[in-house]
mmCIF file of C-alpha atoms in Angstrom:
data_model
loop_
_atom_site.group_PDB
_atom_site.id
_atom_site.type_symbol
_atom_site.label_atom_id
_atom_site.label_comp_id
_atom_site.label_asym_id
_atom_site.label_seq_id
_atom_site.Cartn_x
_atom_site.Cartn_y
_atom_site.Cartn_z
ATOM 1 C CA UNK A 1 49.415 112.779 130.445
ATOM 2 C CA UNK A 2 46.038 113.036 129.349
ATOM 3 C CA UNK A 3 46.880 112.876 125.726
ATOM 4 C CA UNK A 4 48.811 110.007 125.672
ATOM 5 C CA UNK A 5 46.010 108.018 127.911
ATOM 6 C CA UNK A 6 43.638 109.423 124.851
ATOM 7 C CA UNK A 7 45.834 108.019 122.350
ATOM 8 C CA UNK A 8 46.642 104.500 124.453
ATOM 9 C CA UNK A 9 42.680 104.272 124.289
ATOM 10 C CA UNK A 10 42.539 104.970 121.213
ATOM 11 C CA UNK A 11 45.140 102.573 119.612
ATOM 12 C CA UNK A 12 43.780 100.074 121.626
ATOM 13 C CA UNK A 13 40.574 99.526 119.981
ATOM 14 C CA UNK A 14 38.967 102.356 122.636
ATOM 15 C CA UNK A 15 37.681 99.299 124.471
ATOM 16 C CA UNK A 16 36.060 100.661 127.574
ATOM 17 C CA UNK A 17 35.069 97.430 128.841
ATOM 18 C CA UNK A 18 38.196 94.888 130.379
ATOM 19 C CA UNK A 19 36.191 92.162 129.914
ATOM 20 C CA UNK A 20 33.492 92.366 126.752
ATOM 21 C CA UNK A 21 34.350 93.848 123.668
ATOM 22 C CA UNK A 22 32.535 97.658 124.680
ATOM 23 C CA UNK A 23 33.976 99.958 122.143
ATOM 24 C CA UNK A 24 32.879 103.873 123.434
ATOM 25 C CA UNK A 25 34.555 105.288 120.286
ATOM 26 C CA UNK A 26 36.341 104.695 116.958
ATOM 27 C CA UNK A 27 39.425 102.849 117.820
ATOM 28 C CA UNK A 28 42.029 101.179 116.161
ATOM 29 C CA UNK A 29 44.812 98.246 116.652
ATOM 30 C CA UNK A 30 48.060 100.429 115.659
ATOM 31 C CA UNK A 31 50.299 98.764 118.126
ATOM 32 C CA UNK A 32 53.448 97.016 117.045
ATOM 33 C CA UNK A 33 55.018 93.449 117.642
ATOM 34 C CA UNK A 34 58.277 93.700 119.365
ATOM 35 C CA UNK A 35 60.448 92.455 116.548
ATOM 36 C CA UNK A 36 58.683 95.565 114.145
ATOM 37 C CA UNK A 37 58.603 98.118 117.015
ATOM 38 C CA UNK A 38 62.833 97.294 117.147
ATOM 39 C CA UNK A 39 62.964 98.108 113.412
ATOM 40 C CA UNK A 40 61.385 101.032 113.743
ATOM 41 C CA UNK A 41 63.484 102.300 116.901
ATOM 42 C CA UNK A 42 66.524 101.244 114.011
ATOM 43 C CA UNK A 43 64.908 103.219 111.880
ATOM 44 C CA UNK A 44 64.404 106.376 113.871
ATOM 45 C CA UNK A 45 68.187 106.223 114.605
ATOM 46 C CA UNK A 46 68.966 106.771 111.365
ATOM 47 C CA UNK A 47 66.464 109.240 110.503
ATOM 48 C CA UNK A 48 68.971 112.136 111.065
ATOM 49 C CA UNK A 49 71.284 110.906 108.197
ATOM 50 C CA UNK A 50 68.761 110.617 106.030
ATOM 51 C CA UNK A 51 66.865 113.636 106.654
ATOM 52 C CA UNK A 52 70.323 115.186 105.431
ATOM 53 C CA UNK A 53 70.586 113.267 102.091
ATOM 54 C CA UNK A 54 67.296 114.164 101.358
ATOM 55 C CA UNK A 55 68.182 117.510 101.997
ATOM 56 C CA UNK A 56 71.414 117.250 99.301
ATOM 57 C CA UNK A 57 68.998 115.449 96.564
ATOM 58 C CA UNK A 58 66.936 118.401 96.851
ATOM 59 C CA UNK A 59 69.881 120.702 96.648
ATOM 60 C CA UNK A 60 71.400 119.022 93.532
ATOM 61 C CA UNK A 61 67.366 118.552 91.736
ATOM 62 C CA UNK A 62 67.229 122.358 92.240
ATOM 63 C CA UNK A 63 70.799 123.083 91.017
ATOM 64 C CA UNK A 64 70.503 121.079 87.930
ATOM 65 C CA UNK A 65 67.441 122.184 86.991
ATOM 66 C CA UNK A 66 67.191 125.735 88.502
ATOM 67 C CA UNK A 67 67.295 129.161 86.821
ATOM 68 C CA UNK A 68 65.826 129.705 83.657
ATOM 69 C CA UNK A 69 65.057 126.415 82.565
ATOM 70 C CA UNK A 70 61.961 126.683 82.406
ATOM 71 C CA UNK A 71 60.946 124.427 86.121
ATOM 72 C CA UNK A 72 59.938 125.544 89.319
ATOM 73 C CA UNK A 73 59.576 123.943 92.777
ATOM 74 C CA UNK A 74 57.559 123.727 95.878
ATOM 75 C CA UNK A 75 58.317 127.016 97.838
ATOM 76 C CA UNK A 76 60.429 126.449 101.368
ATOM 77 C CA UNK A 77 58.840 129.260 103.433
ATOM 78 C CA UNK A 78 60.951 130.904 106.264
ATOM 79 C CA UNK A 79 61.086 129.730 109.848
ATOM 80 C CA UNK A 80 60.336 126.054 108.272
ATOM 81 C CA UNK A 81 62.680 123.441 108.244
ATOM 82 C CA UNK A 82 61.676 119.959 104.932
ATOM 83 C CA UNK A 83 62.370 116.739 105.429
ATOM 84 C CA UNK A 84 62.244 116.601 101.582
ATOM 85 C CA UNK A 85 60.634 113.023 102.076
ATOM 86 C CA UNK A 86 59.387 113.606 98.147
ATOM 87 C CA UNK A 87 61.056 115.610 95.445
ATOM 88 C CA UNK A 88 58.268 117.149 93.015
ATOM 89 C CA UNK A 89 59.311 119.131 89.886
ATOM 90 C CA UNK A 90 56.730 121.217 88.193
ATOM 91 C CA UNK A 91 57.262 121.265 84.397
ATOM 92 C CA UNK A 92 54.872 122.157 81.359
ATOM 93 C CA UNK A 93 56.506 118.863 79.285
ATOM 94 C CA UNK A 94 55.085 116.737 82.321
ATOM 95 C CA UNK A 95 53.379 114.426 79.598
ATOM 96 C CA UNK A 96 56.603 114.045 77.606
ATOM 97 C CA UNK A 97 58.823 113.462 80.034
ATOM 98 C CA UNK A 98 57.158 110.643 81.829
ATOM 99 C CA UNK A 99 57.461 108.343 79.044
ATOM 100 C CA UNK A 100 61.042 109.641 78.285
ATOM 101 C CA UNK A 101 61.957 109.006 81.357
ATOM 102 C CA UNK A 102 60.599 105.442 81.605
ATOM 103 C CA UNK A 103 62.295 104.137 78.599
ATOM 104 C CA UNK A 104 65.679 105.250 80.301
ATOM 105 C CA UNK A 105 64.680 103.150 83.170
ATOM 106 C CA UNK A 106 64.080 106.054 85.879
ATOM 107 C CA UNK A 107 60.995 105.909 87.643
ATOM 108 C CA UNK A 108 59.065 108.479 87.792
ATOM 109 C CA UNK A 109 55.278 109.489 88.674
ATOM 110 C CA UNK A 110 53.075 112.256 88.182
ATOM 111 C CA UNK A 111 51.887 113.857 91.951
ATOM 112 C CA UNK A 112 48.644 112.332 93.230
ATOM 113 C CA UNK A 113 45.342 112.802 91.582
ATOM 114 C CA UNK A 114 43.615 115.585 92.903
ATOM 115 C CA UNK A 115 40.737 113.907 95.521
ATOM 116 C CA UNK A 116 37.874 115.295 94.054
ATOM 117 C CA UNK A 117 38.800 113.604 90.756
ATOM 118 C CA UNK A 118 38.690 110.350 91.885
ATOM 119 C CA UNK A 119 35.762 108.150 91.783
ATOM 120 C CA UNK A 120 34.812 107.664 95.340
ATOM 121 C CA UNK A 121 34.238 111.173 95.501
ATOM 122 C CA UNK A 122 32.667 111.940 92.364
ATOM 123 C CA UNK A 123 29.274 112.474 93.899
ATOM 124 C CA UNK A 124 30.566 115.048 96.328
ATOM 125 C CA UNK A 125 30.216 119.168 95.989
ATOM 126 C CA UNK A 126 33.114 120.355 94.979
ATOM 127 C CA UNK A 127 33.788 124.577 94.645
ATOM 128 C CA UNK A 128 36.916 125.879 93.034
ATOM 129 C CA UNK A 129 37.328 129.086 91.499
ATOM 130 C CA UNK A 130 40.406 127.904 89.443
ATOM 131 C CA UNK A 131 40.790 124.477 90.074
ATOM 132 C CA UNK A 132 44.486 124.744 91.263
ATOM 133 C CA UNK A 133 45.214 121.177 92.465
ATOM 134 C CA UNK A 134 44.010 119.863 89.077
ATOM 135 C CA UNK A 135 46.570 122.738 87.268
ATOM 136 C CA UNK A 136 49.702 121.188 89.515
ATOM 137 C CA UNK A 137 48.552 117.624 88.888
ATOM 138 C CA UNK A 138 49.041 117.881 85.108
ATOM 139 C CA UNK A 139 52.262 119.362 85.824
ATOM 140 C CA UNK A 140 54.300 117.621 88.386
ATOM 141 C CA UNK A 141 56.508 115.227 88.273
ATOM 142 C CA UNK A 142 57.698 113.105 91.534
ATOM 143 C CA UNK A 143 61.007 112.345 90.728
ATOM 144 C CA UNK A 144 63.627 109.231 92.126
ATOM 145 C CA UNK A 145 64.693 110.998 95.443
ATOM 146 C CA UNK A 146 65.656 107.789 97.616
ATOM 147 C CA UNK A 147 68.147 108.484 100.517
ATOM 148 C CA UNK A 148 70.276 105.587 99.032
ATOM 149 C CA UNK A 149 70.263 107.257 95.263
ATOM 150 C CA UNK A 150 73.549 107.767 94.308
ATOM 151 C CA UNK A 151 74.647 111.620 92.833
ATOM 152 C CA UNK A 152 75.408 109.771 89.474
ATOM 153 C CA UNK A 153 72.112 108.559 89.166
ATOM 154 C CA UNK A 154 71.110 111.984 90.123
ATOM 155 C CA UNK A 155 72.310 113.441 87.495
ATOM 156 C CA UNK A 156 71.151 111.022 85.217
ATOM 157 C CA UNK A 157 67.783 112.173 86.075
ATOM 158 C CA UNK A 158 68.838 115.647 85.807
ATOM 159 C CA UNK A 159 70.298 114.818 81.926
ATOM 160 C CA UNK A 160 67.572 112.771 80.940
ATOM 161 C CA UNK A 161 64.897 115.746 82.118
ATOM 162 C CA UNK A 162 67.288 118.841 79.989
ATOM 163 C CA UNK A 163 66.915 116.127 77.146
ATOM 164 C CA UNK A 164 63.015 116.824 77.198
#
């Protein structure tokens, strides 16, 4: 109970005042107009189903392009269950493929530049031993992984990657 009056005050603008605009703390205006708060209830009902194909993309991304081929994916440690919201392939070609994979109209994206390496942050300290975000970066490769793909486009992305 004392959580969610935290998080009411919070997503209310933490206005502590009813009548002048008294802020006590950071707050912010996340609530929802009806119409979008029923899209999102919509949304949530369906969330099982897709949670499932996501599940089956990632099954037929690692199937495809699993074993010796010379790829590798994020780990799935025990006792944890994905929701496979992104599918990231780690491949040494990353460079080749991207433009490869463009011209045969499959979109595709490296993983997000590592934070330190962007320019609002350039100014901060920064320690790394072996710079391991920046090592995945240049590697990875977010690939199409929308519930609504269809398995034929999946393996059209699967093709179009061996043809690297």
């Amino acid at each position: 109970a004392e959580m969610a009056k935290k998080a009411k005050h919070i997503t209310t603008q933490a206005k502590s005042d009813s009548f002048e605009y008294i802020h006590d703390e950071i707050g912010y205006n996340y609530r929802l107009v009806n119409v979008l708060a029923a899209m999102g209830v919509a949304q949530m009902e369906q969330l099982p189903g897709f949670i499932n194909r996501k599940k089956e993309i990632s099954d037929i991304y690692i199937a495809g392009l699993g074993g010796d081929k010379g790829f590798s994916f994020q780990k799935q440690t025990d006792n944890v269950i994905p929701n496979n919201w992104l599918f990231t392939l780690v491949a040494d070609r990353q460079k080749e493929a991207i433009p490869v994979l463009t011209k045969n109209q499959i979109q595709v994206r490296p993983l997000w530049v590592p934070m330190n390496e962007l320019t609002m942050f350039q100014d901060c300290i920064y320690v790394s031993e072996h710079a391991v975000s920046k090592a995945i970066y240049a590697k990875s490769l977010s690939l199409p992984c929308s519930s609504s793909i269809t398995n034929e486009e999946l393996n059209k992305v699967i093709s179009t990657i061996l043809s690297v």
